[in-house]
XYZ file of C-alpha atoms in Angstrom:
737
model
C 0.000 0.000 0.000
C 1.180 3.536 -0.777
C 2.531 4.997 2.440
C 0.886 8.295 1.644
C -2.522 6.651 1.735
C -2.205 4.688 4.957
C -5.251 5.477 7.114
C -4.625 6.465 10.709
C -6.972 6.509 13.708
C -9.493 4.341 11.894
C -11.834 1.850 13.544
C -13.007 -1.467 12.219
C -16.745 -0.941 12.140
C -19.706 -1.090 9.817
C -19.334 2.685 9.219
C -16.539 1.854 6.756
C -18.875 -0.208 4.607
C -20.063 0.963 1.224
C -23.644 1.384 2.437
C -22.681 3.665 5.308
C -20.349 5.674 3.094
C -23.120 6.082 0.525
C -25.599 7.217 3.173
C -23.134 9.777 4.504
C -22.468 11.064 0.986
C -26.209 11.364 0.278
C -26.788 13.234 3.545
C -23.939 15.615 2.742
C -25.349 16.360 -0.703
C -28.890 16.864 0.586
C -27.733 19.166 3.400
C -25.564 21.155 0.989
C -28.394 21.597 -1.506
C -30.840 22.679 1.194
C -28.360 25.115 2.723
C -27.340 26.712 -0.572
C -30.980 27.029 -1.690
C -31.929 28.557 1.665
C -29.119 31.120 1.593
C -29.788 32.018 -2.049
C -33.464 32.666 -1.280
C -32.585 34.893 1.700
C -30.138 36.819 -0.473
C -32.779 37.192 -3.214
C -35.648 38.136 -0.925
C -35.130 41.941 -0.866
C -35.477 42.135 -4.665
C -38.579 41.886 -6.804
C -37.726 38.313 -7.854
C -37.538 37.139 -4.243
C -40.719 39.018 -3.366
C -42.652 37.422 -6.239
C -41.343 33.985 -5.273
C -42.541 34.502 -1.690
C -45.961 35.700 -2.866
C -46.370 32.614 -5.047
C -45.187 30.384 -2.215
C -47.698 31.931 0.184
C -50.485 31.502 -2.334
C -49.722 27.785 -2.529
C -48.938 27.014 1.121
C -50.979 29.467 3.204
C -54.225 27.537 2.648
C -52.953 24.713 4.823
C -53.670 24.194 8.516
C -50.751 26.423 9.544
C -51.747 29.402 7.397
C -49.422 32.223 6.356
C -47.309 31.799 9.481
C -46.615 28.190 8.576
C -45.697 29.111 4.999
C -43.202 31.734 6.168
C -41.779 29.456 8.874
C -41.291 26.620 6.411
C -39.257 28.685 3.981
C -37.201 30.782 6.431
C -36.773 28.566 9.509
C -37.668 25.111 8.227
C -34.478 24.531 6.178
C -32.107 25.045 9.122
C -34.159 22.663 11.287
C -34.175 20.048 8.523
C -30.402 20.427 8.155
C -30.010 19.993 11.924
C -32.039 16.770 11.905
C -30.045 15.430 8.948
C -26.816 16.488 10.683
C -27.867 14.470 13.743
C -28.417 11.423 11.556
C -25.056 12.020 9.885
C -23.260 12.189 13.244
C -25.004 9.036 14.451
C -24.011 7.147 11.299
C -20.443 8.439 11.481
C -20.007 7.361 15.092
C -16.568 8.281 16.423
C -14.704 7.347 13.272
C -11.731 9.578 12.528
C -9.457 8.862 9.574
C -6.253 10.728 8.823
C -3.958 10.045 5.903
C -0.460 11.176 5.150
C -0.689 13.941 2.593
C 1.052 13.720 -0.739
C 3.594 16.411 -1.408
C 2.193 18.686 -4.091
C 4.352 20.151 -6.851
C 2.451 23.411 -6.487
C 1.629 25.500 -3.414
C -1.905 24.880 -2.166
C -4.200 27.637 -0.942
C -6.517 26.587 1.860
C -9.634 28.730 1.836
C -10.771 27.936 5.372
C -7.433 28.321 7.052
C -5.066 30.717 5.315
C -4.960 34.134 7.079
C -5.919 37.030 4.809
C -6.457 39.809 7.357
C -4.155 39.725 10.358
C -4.781 43.094 11.970
C -7.735 45.416 12.334
C -11.274 45.332 13.778
C -11.901 41.717 12.746
C -8.672 40.300 14.182
C -7.087 37.402 12.306
C -9.406 36.441 9.430
C -9.025 33.407 7.185
C -9.720 33.460 3.462
C -13.109 31.779 3.913
C -14.084 34.212 6.658
C -12.993 37.131 4.501
C -15.121 35.783 1.662
C -18.066 35.510 4.056
C -17.574 39.117 5.178
C -17.563 40.240 1.535
C -20.733 38.245 0.745
C -22.625 39.623 3.739
C -21.460 43.171 3.002
C -22.620 42.893 -0.606
C -25.930 41.435 0.593
C -26.561 44.351 2.958
C -25.777 46.899 0.245
C -27.934 44.995 -2.220
C -30.795 44.761 0.286
C -30.716 48.514 0.958
C -30.651 49.214 -2.792
C -33.442 46.738 -3.632
C -35.702 47.900 -0.810
C -35.119 51.530 -1.812
C -36.341 50.791 -5.339
C -39.417 49.042 -3.937
C -40.073 52.016 -1.654
C -39.912 54.454 -4.555
C -42.373 52.293 -6.502
C -44.877 52.673 -3.659
C -44.705 56.460 -3.718
C -46.531 56.684 -7.048
C -49.718 55.806 -5.195
C -49.309 58.916 -3.007
C -48.199 61.503 -5.584
C -50.948 63.938 -4.544
C -49.736 64.173 -0.930
C -46.195 65.564 -0.907
C -45.949 65.914 2.886
C -47.416 62.459 3.529
C -45.165 61.080 0.822
C -41.950 62.053 2.644
C -43.186 60.756 5.984
C -44.388 57.546 4.374
C -41.015 57.074 2.721
C -39.307 57.543 6.080
C -41.559 55.027 7.817
C -41.269 52.468 5.028
C -37.479 52.898 5.095
C -37.586 52.137 8.814
C -39.689 49.067 8.061
C -37.121 47.876 5.507
C -34.251 48.373 7.964
C -36.176 46.247 10.452
C -36.615 43.508 7.845
C -32.881 43.495 7.060
C -32.254 43.207 10.794
C -34.567 40.175 10.936
C -32.778 38.568 7.977
C -29.469 39.097 9.771
C -30.976 37.695 12.979
C -31.773 34.463 11.108
C -28.074 33.589 11.556
C -27.457 35.396 14.866
C -28.138 32.524 17.286
C -26.541 29.734 15.234
C -22.884 30.361 16.246
C -23.664 31.067 19.918
C -25.097 27.583 20.593
C -22.108 26.038 22.374
C -22.897 22.387 21.706
C -24.620 22.991 18.365
C -24.885 19.980 16.086
C -24.250 22.357 13.158
C -20.926 23.548 14.574
C -19.940 19.957 15.266
C -20.866 18.977 11.717
C -18.529 21.520 10.122
C -15.984 21.151 12.971
C -15.917 24.786 14.046
C -15.398 25.071 17.815
C -17.626 27.379 19.830
C -14.828 29.755 20.853
C -14.157 30.419 17.165
C -17.820 30.700 16.163
C -18.391 33.307 18.883
C -16.716 35.953 16.729
C -19.380 35.372 14.057
C -22.049 36.044 16.668
C -20.247 39.272 17.584
C -20.098 40.432 13.966
C -23.733 39.522 13.334
C -24.791 41.125 16.618
C -23.227 44.473 15.695
C -24.864 44.367 12.272
C -28.281 43.305 13.577
C -28.404 46.029 16.219
C -27.212 48.643 13.717
C -30.186 47.904 11.435
C -32.652 47.647 14.327
C -31.394 51.011 15.621
C -31.938 52.577 12.193
C -35.362 50.926 12.151
C -36.384 52.596 15.402
C -34.704 55.913 14.542
C -36.669 56.315 11.296
C -39.988 55.803 13.073
C -39.073 58.138 15.945
C -38.155 60.925 13.488
C -41.315 60.422 11.427
C -43.596 60.365 14.485
C -41.859 63.394 15.960
C -42.484 65.349 12.741
C -46.120 64.246 12.876
C -46.290 65.340 16.520
C -47.585 61.930 17.620
C -44.451 60.399 19.168
C -45.800 59.867 22.716
C -49.115 58.645 21.374
C -47.678 56.070 18.991
C -44.685 54.876 21.013
C -46.983 53.392 23.686
C -49.335 51.814 21.131
C -50.080 48.100 21.532
C -52.330 46.958 18.683
C -54.149 43.659 18.642
C -54.047 43.488 14.835
C -50.757 44.648 13.351
C -47.408 45.604 14.839
C -47.398 46.285 18.605
C -45.101 49.275 19.092
C -44.470 49.276 22.861
C -43.036 45.704 22.946
C -40.741 46.740 20.096
C -39.497 49.698 22.125
C -38.788 47.420 25.108
C -37.012 44.892 22.868
C -34.921 47.616 21.224
C -33.897 49.127 24.587
C -32.815 45.676 25.840
C -30.875 45.129 22.617
C -29.167 48.516 22.869
C -28.073 47.799 26.455
C -26.578 44.480 25.339
C -24.939 46.135 22.348
C -23.312 49.005 24.236
C -21.958 46.799 27.038
C -20.592 44.267 24.528
C -18.281 46.800 22.877
C -14.657 45.749 23.252
C -13.586 48.515 25.640
C -16.578 48.076 27.966
C -16.337 44.307 27.914
C -12.599 44.360 28.677
C -12.854 46.813 31.592
C -16.251 45.779 32.982
C -16.734 42.140 32.068
C -19.303 41.482 34.805
C -21.424 44.387 33.533
C -21.310 42.883 30.051
C -22.131 39.407 31.361
C -25.118 40.402 33.461
C -26.501 42.808 30.858
C -26.275 40.155 28.165
C -28.858 38.089 30.048
C -31.376 40.602 28.691
C -31.460 38.463 25.559
C -34.534 36.826 27.113
C -36.321 40.210 27.234
C -35.070 41.021 23.738
C -36.463 37.813 22.193
C -39.773 37.695 24.106
C -40.726 41.281 23.349
C -39.576 40.914 19.746
C -42.124 38.088 19.404
C -44.790 40.361 20.936
C -43.732 43.215 18.651
C -43.873 41.485 15.263
C -46.308 38.649 15.972
C -46.090 35.031 14.928
C -45.942 35.768 11.193
C -42.694 37.776 11.151
C -41.223 36.054 14.223
C -41.325 32.773 12.301
C -38.522 34.182 10.130
C -36.038 33.964 13.023
C -37.693 31.131 14.973
C -35.419 28.369 13.598
C -32.156 29.741 14.959
C -33.775 30.696 18.277
C -35.251 27.186 18.633
C -31.805 25.606 18.187
C -30.412 28.007 20.789
C -33.173 27.032 23.252
C -32.289 23.371 22.681
C -28.658 24.056 23.511
C -29.486 26.302 26.464
C -31.708 23.685 28.117
C -28.980 21.033 27.870
C -26.460 23.445 29.341
C -28.863 24.233 32.161
C -29.298 20.541 32.965
C -25.553 19.909 32.955
C -24.728 22.981 35.020
C -27.119 22.008 37.843
C -24.871 19.104 38.816
C -22.240 19.636 41.500
C -18.940 18.302 40.155
C -16.418 16.739 42.519
C -13.037 18.490 42.782
C -10.551 15.649 43.152
C -7.595 17.863 43.974
C -6.383 21.441 43.852
C -2.932 22.975 44.063
C -1.176 26.280 43.569
C 2.023 26.609 41.531
C 4.796 29.046 42.557
C 3.825 31.437 39.758
C 0.345 31.765 41.265
C -1.410 29.580 38.708
C -3.982 27.160 40.118
C -4.610 23.608 38.978
C -7.993 21.992 39.544
C -8.593 18.305 38.833
C -12.272 17.563 38.272
C -14.078 14.236 38.229
C -15.517 13.016 34.937
C -17.277 9.832 33.814
C -15.228 7.269 31.872
C -17.360 7.626 28.735
C -16.965 11.399 28.380
C -15.396 12.065 24.989
C -13.365 15.177 24.231
C -10.262 16.203 22.330
C -7.097 18.027 23.236
C -7.551 21.802 22.807
C -10.967 21.534 24.460
C -12.158 23.913 27.148
C -14.822 24.020 29.861
C -16.925 26.688 31.545
C -16.441 26.615 35.316
C -18.628 27.966 38.115
C -17.591 28.081 41.792
C -20.688 28.663 43.886
C -18.809 29.975 46.908
C -17.645 32.853 44.687
C -20.703 33.493 42.504
C -23.830 31.646 41.431
C -24.013 33.518 38.153
C -20.455 33.797 36.834
C -19.099 31.176 34.436
C -15.517 31.399 33.216
C -13.886 29.433 30.350
C -10.623 27.542 30.917
C -8.577 25.345 28.590
C -8.283 21.683 29.489
C -4.658 20.837 30.293
C -5.071 17.046 30.416
C -5.334 14.628 27.533
C -8.348 12.315 27.170
C -5.798 9.503 27.476
C -4.441 10.731 30.827
C -7.180 8.879 32.675
C -10.798 7.799 32.550
C -11.921 9.587 35.683
C -10.508 13.100 35.688
C -9.930 16.241 33.669
C -7.522 19.026 34.705
C -7.529 22.785 34.127
C -4.912 25.453 34.832
C -6.198 28.837 36.039
C -4.004 31.926 36.072
C -4.856 34.535 38.697
C -5.564 37.655 36.646
C -8.766 39.256 37.945
C -11.109 39.487 40.892
C -12.811 36.113 40.423
C -9.582 34.125 40.088
C -8.072 35.989 43.050
C -11.063 34.984 45.182
C -10.632 31.383 44.020
C -6.985 31.413 45.126
C -8.000 32.812 48.526
C -10.613 30.076 48.887
C -8.028 27.380 48.142
C -5.660 28.970 50.673
C -8.375 28.728 53.316
C -8.907 25.091 52.383
C -5.199 24.340 52.814
C -5.075 26.069 56.188
C -8.177 24.259 57.403
C -6.718 20.889 56.367
C -3.816 21.480 58.750
C -6.132 22.330 61.620
C -9.184 20.272 60.743
C -9.484 19.031 64.285
C -10.210 22.601 65.419
C -13.039 23.148 62.954
C -16.583 21.893 63.027
C -17.977 20.331 59.844
C -20.225 23.353 59.326
C -17.342 25.844 59.423
C -15.030 23.841 57.139
C -14.326 25.847 53.940
C -15.742 24.330 50.772
C -15.377 24.649 47.038
C -18.513 23.713 45.095
C -18.081 23.623 41.328
C -20.307 23.118 38.317
C -19.115 22.559 34.766
C -20.368 23.102 31.214
C -18.580 21.293 28.425
C -16.049 20.206 27.328
C -16.302 22.126 24.069
C -13.868 22.127 21.187
C -13.138 20.583 17.817
C -15.109 17.509 16.874
C -12.005 15.754 15.535
C -8.416 15.753 16.900
C -7.011 17.842 14.064
C -3.670 18.221 15.849
C -3.031 14.583 14.897
C -3.474 15.279 11.182
C 0.060 16.588 10.603
C 3.437 14.940 10.699
C 4.989 18.112 12.089
C 3.586 20.546 14.630
C 4.644 24.024 15.715
C 2.949 25.077 18.958
C 3.235 28.798 19.729
C 2.109 29.920 23.190
C 2.149 33.075 25.234
C 2.017 32.811 29.033
C -0.868 30.669 30.265
C -1.581 29.841 26.598
C 0.756 26.866 27.084
C -2.075 25.083 28.933
C -3.826 23.419 25.963
C -0.461 22.349 24.562
C 0.080 20.176 27.619
C -3.028 18.262 26.532
C -1.706 17.980 22.967
C 1.726 16.749 24.059
C 0.211 14.303 26.518
C -2.160 13.004 23.850
C 0.674 12.424 21.376
C 2.968 10.827 23.967
C 0.270 8.447 25.196
C -0.323 7.305 21.634
C 3.400 6.860 21.002
C 3.789 4.879 24.220
C 0.791 2.615 23.578
C 1.585 2.063 19.911
C -1.606 3.771 18.731
C -1.774 5.414 15.343
C -0.350 8.929 15.635
C 0.864 11.063 12.747
C 3.043 13.763 14.421
C 6.715 12.833 14.565
C 8.259 16.300 15.098
C 6.937 18.900 17.541
C 8.400 22.342 18.149
C 7.022 24.321 21.116
C 7.678 28.068 21.188
C 6.689 29.566 24.530
C 7.019 33.269 25.360
C 6.719 34.236 29.043
C 7.341 37.459 30.937
C 9.219 36.111 33.973
C 10.959 32.869 34.815
C 8.563 32.033 37.662
C 6.115 30.917 34.973
C 8.459 28.005 34.266
C 6.741 26.229 37.161
C 3.842 25.571 34.781
C 5.984 22.819 33.295
C 5.304 20.765 36.429
C 1.761 20.242 35.115
C 3.095 17.640 32.664
C 5.671 14.941 33.376
C 6.702 13.922 29.881
C 9.169 11.103 30.732
C 6.607 9.465 33.026
C 3.997 9.439 30.294
C 6.306 8.038 27.641
C 9.660 6.645 28.824
C 12.501 7.267 26.364
C 10.120 9.464 24.364
C 13.061 10.966 22.433
C 13.291 7.722 20.469
C 9.660 8.043 19.373
C 9.145 11.795 19.073
C 11.446 14.629 18.018
C 10.424 17.254 20.605
C 11.916 20.727 21.041
C 10.826 23.249 23.674
C 12.122 26.792 23.086
C 11.267 29.185 25.922
C 11.675 32.967 25.656
C 11.734 34.916 28.929
C 11.083 38.435 27.678
C 11.458 40.575 30.824
C 14.626 39.049 32.296
C 18.076 39.470 30.838
C 19.577 36.551 32.756
C 18.378 33.510 34.713
C 17.794 33.494 38.441
C 19.708 31.031 40.607
C 16.617 28.936 41.257
C 15.460 28.765 37.622
C 17.014 25.354 37.153
C 14.666 23.801 39.708
C 11.647 26.088 39.491
C 9.672 23.645 37.407
C 9.818 21.156 40.279
C 8.524 23.537 42.941
C 4.846 22.844 43.562
C 2.821 23.885 46.568
C 1.110 21.128 48.568
C -1.943 19.529 46.992
C -5.299 19.516 48.777
C -8.488 17.525 48.355
C -11.582 19.661 48.964
C -14.404 18.072 50.939
C -17.378 17.927 48.583
C -20.334 15.687 47.986
C -20.230 16.111 44.251
C -20.153 13.635 41.396
C -18.588 13.419 37.928
C -19.447 15.803 35.125
C -22.566 15.030 33.125
C -22.145 14.024 29.481
C -24.719 16.245 27.813
C -23.101 18.961 25.721
C -19.909 19.585 23.786
C -18.803 16.485 21.941
C -21.212 14.248 23.816
C -22.987 11.037 22.825
C -24.146 11.301 19.203
C -27.146 8.996 19.546
C -28.662 10.626 22.622
C -27.953 14.166 21.450
C -29.493 13.294 18.087
C -32.595 11.846 19.743
C -32.860 14.976 21.874
C -32.853 17.279 18.852
C -35.137 15.119 16.709
C -37.711 14.499 19.455
C -37.818 18.195 20.384
C -38.290 19.206 16.752
C -41.068 16.673 16.212
C -42.637 17.763 19.498
C -42.556 21.390 18.375
C -44.360 20.575 15.122
C -46.887 18.452 17.031
C -47.615 21.191 19.581
C -48.079 23.817 16.857
C -50.442 21.455 15.015
C -52.570 20.809 18.098
C -52.561 24.502 18.973
C -53.809 25.456 15.500
C -56.498 22.763 15.429
C -57.916 23.065 18.923
C -57.347 26.726 19.741
C -56.195 29.234 17.123
C -58.369 28.074 14.212
C -61.236 26.858 16.375
C -61.633 30.153 18.248
C -60.396 32.374 15.391
C -57.491 33.882 17.339
C -56.205 36.830 15.313
C -54.238 38.959 17.806
C -50.716 39.273 16.418
C -48.744 39.731 19.641
C -50.669 36.931 21.365
C -50.000 34.482 18.543
C -46.324 35.475 18.605
C -46.232 34.697 22.316
C -47.950 31.328 21.723
C -45.366 30.430 19.076
C -42.531 31.193 21.486
C -44.232 29.240 24.293
C -44.578 26.207 22.004
C -40.868 26.381 21.179
C -39.881 26.413 24.853
C -42.493 23.827 25.924
C -41.489 21.333 23.234
C -37.868 21.465 24.437
C -38.864 21.121 28.098
C -41.366 18.307 27.567
C -40.146 16.227 24.639
C -36.453 17.084 24.979
C -36.708 16.788 28.758
C -37.977 13.204 28.477
C -34.945 12.287 26.384
C -32.640 13.940 28.936
C -34.263 11.906 31.739
C -33.811 8.632 29.865
C -30.278 9.744 28.952
C -29.551 10.245 32.636
C -30.894 6.811 33.619
C -28.978 5.198 30.764
C -25.809 6.802 32.076
C -26.370 5.260 35.497
C -27.199 1.878 34.018
C -24.072 1.710 31.882
C -21.832 2.716 34.747
C -21.373 6.336 33.675
C -21.347 7.332 37.335
C -19.244 5.017 39.470
C -19.617 5.082 43.228
C -15.913 4.602 43.869
C -14.588 6.169 40.694
C -12.539 8.775 42.526
C -10.645 6.064 44.348
C -8.830 5.469 41.107
C -7.318 8.933 41.134
C -4.702 10.165 43.583
C -4.476 13.670 45.003
C -2.346 14.929 42.155
C -5.084 14.039 39.716
C -3.190 11.143 38.148
C -4.769 7.756 37.638
C -3.102 5.228 39.901
C -0.843 2.870 37.998
C 2.164 0.704 38.430
C 5.340 2.273 37.074
C 6.698 0.733 33.948
C 9.949 -1.161 34.160
C 11.288 1.319 31.592
C 11.111 4.075 34.188
C 13.512 2.397 36.584
C 16.872 4.109 36.557
C 15.695 6.820 34.150
C 17.289 10.203 34.782
C 14.180 12.324 34.308
C 15.761 15.751 34.797
C 18.519 15.148 32.287
C 15.979 13.830 29.810
C 13.725 16.871 30.207
C 16.507 19.414 29.924
C 17.844 17.757 26.804
C 14.986 19.072 24.669
C 14.503 22.429 26.454
C 16.296 25.692 25.667
C 15.641 28.949 27.516
C 16.511 32.360 26.053
C 16.411 35.459 28.237
C 15.724 39.060 27.254
C 14.453 38.298 23.757
C 11.264 37.508 21.863
C 10.764 34.788 19.260
C 11.564 35.899 15.698
C 9.015 33.965 13.693
C 10.518 34.786 10.310
C 13.799 33.152 11.267
C 11.979 30.234 12.897
C 9.836 29.466 9.850
C 12.783 29.777 7.477
C 14.845 27.404 9.606
C 11.953 24.919 9.657
C 11.837 24.972 5.884
C 15.485 23.884 5.848
C 15.161 21.267 8.614
C 11.786 19.704 7.822
C 11.553 20.222 4.085
C 8.428 19.758 1.993
C 5.917 18.442 4.491
C 2.659 19.563 6.048
C 3.264 21.504 9.238
C 0.458 22.408 11.609
C 1.023 25.680 13.478
C -1.229 26.238 16.497
C -1.188 29.552 18.336
C -2.620 30.048 21.828
C -2.031 33.407 23.407
C -2.932 37.097 23.253
C -4.197 38.706 20.055
C -0.836 40.384 19.484
C 0.903 36.999 19.392
C -1.659 35.575 16.969
C -1.278 38.647 14.765
C 2.526 38.362 14.726
C 2.424 34.717 13.656
C -0.320 35.333 11.094
C 1.606 38.216 9.509
C 4.679 36.052 9.138
C 2.681 33.194 7.679
C 0.922 35.435 5.183
C 4.123 37.136 4.030
C 6.208 33.958 3.900
C 7.519 32.445 0.683
C 4.603 30.102 0.023
C 3.934 31.733 -3.342
C 7.563 31.514 -4.433
C 8.403 27.947 -3.475
C 6.107 25.059 -4.476
C 7.757 22.799 -1.898
C 7.281 25.172 0.989
C 5.190 23.917 3.900
C 1.466 24.609 3.620
C -0.251 27.236 5.735
C -3.569 26.617 7.409
C -5.567 28.840 9.772
C -8.198 27.637 12.179
C -9.457 29.514 15.241
C -6.340 30.274 17.272
C -4.354 27.869 15.131
C -2.503 27.898 11.857
C -1.299 25.103 9.629
C 1.875 25.532 7.667
């Protein structure tokens, strides 16, 4: 067999059969056709062609049980729900199969649309070619929509040519109406990237932390159009002298103005507090204000009624699905197996997890500590590999702000109380009660898809790379398929006390004589010190005592992130079917029977059906999911006994470890440079000479300035001049050379 075609990380299962492959291909084609058709229609809608198509569609479909609301829902929201159901089936069929192949060396440089950085500085941050194309498409759409709606507005004025004053006011109000419609069309996509465990994000393998930026871009655009929408009406009503009269209007038939005002005010508060400066300086203000999304959505439904709300109902329904799962998972108290503080002030928490929880390196979790706040959730990268143990997951937390400082103080109290536990009553013993959402991250372990890896970190950004290194070393040790053979780690830190972070991973213990199986280099740049301190040689071994908090928690609950495909698929499908069933029963036995025509009331009923279907039908699946987890041993009564206080699974040392000089082995692949920063141009050019024409994955975890520096160097490198140069690839906070 050609060595370039040897499959890696494959499983012998029925999913490799021709039938399964054909089904997956058919599902991909169907989903692609539906998605492209849906997007094309939305793009066409502002023009006369799109308007005529919608009128014809309504004429055909509005005579059904669901009426005009059903016809609009089916064409605007239906496609994304159908795609989600098909995506669930696709994920179930695919199982956990992951196949990587060695890539053939191309004679010509390849341009990767999804991953090559085009913009590396500016308001959008680092933007890949595909993202840049998306920005261009959306920008053209907004300009086209404004132009097309303007032409349609001018066509309406011919019916009012005898009333010049009314004509100008009418034009202003209709312009406001059009701005509102563009805002609704933008809102169709607004909630899709913010669903953390979304089946759609998992399908296209875009992690939540990357998709969040799309929500930010769409949020700014949506609120800009909604603000113009409200501004046009306020100006027109002020000129008419009826502002106070109309702004408090709440019609039964037609648009209810007052709910729209409330929705717009809530949206403006979220918008202003989400601006970068406000969010950076007053994160808690941003966080708490952003919970007004409930007010924003509810009063939007009251404002526009069921007919127009059905345009955005699909994305909101998927968000409600995700939010309910997150709520269920976050109610569980998760056991903290151990906690310790490193000399640099960074904290390490080891949390209990069930053996069947599936996640990848580069994943992250949202953590809540109830002794500090019942409302605040903070994201942290997972520092342990899925192969480190079946019963725990570890995170490193750097003390940077008020919340993390309080957490460190709480752990200090725990350590002090452990030493004088006999003097404390059980009620006065300090506690740490945690809840977890996640893990979230890439659906597939893409860091294993390259023979060569360059890992660039700044400060605490080294955390996820510990998980990557551990994952690779475990696979090398156990003889599992693993593509990377060369790994270069570039780590920039301010002071040498951060070297103690290296104690979070014991490479020789994971894979004895790893240098024979993996070419690993660790280049550390200490930027604010011109020379090493006397204790730098041993600082990585200095770790404060480890404590075990007294909790009555249990392992994390496998519900979101990269959870079980079958149960998550059943949850989505049953909730969707339940939603359709509830709407059908509501139309038959209430709306049509009693001739309910009030717009805002029907909008509220539509929203209630969306929430109720998730709670009832989705809730039943969650209950059975929970019982299934207990039955299959997901929660083990004595599971924590298998983990020691350091968070490591108990094991018997390998015979290979006996007599191994660990310190000498670690220092052999580590170089520390003081008073300098990494020069990425020189590094990439040297890699081209050492590694040659091979795929190189470059992953960057650190501040925006570090990502920008690497992206600039990648974009300006000699890829266009040398066909054998390593390939560049950009993904979230990662690049691929």
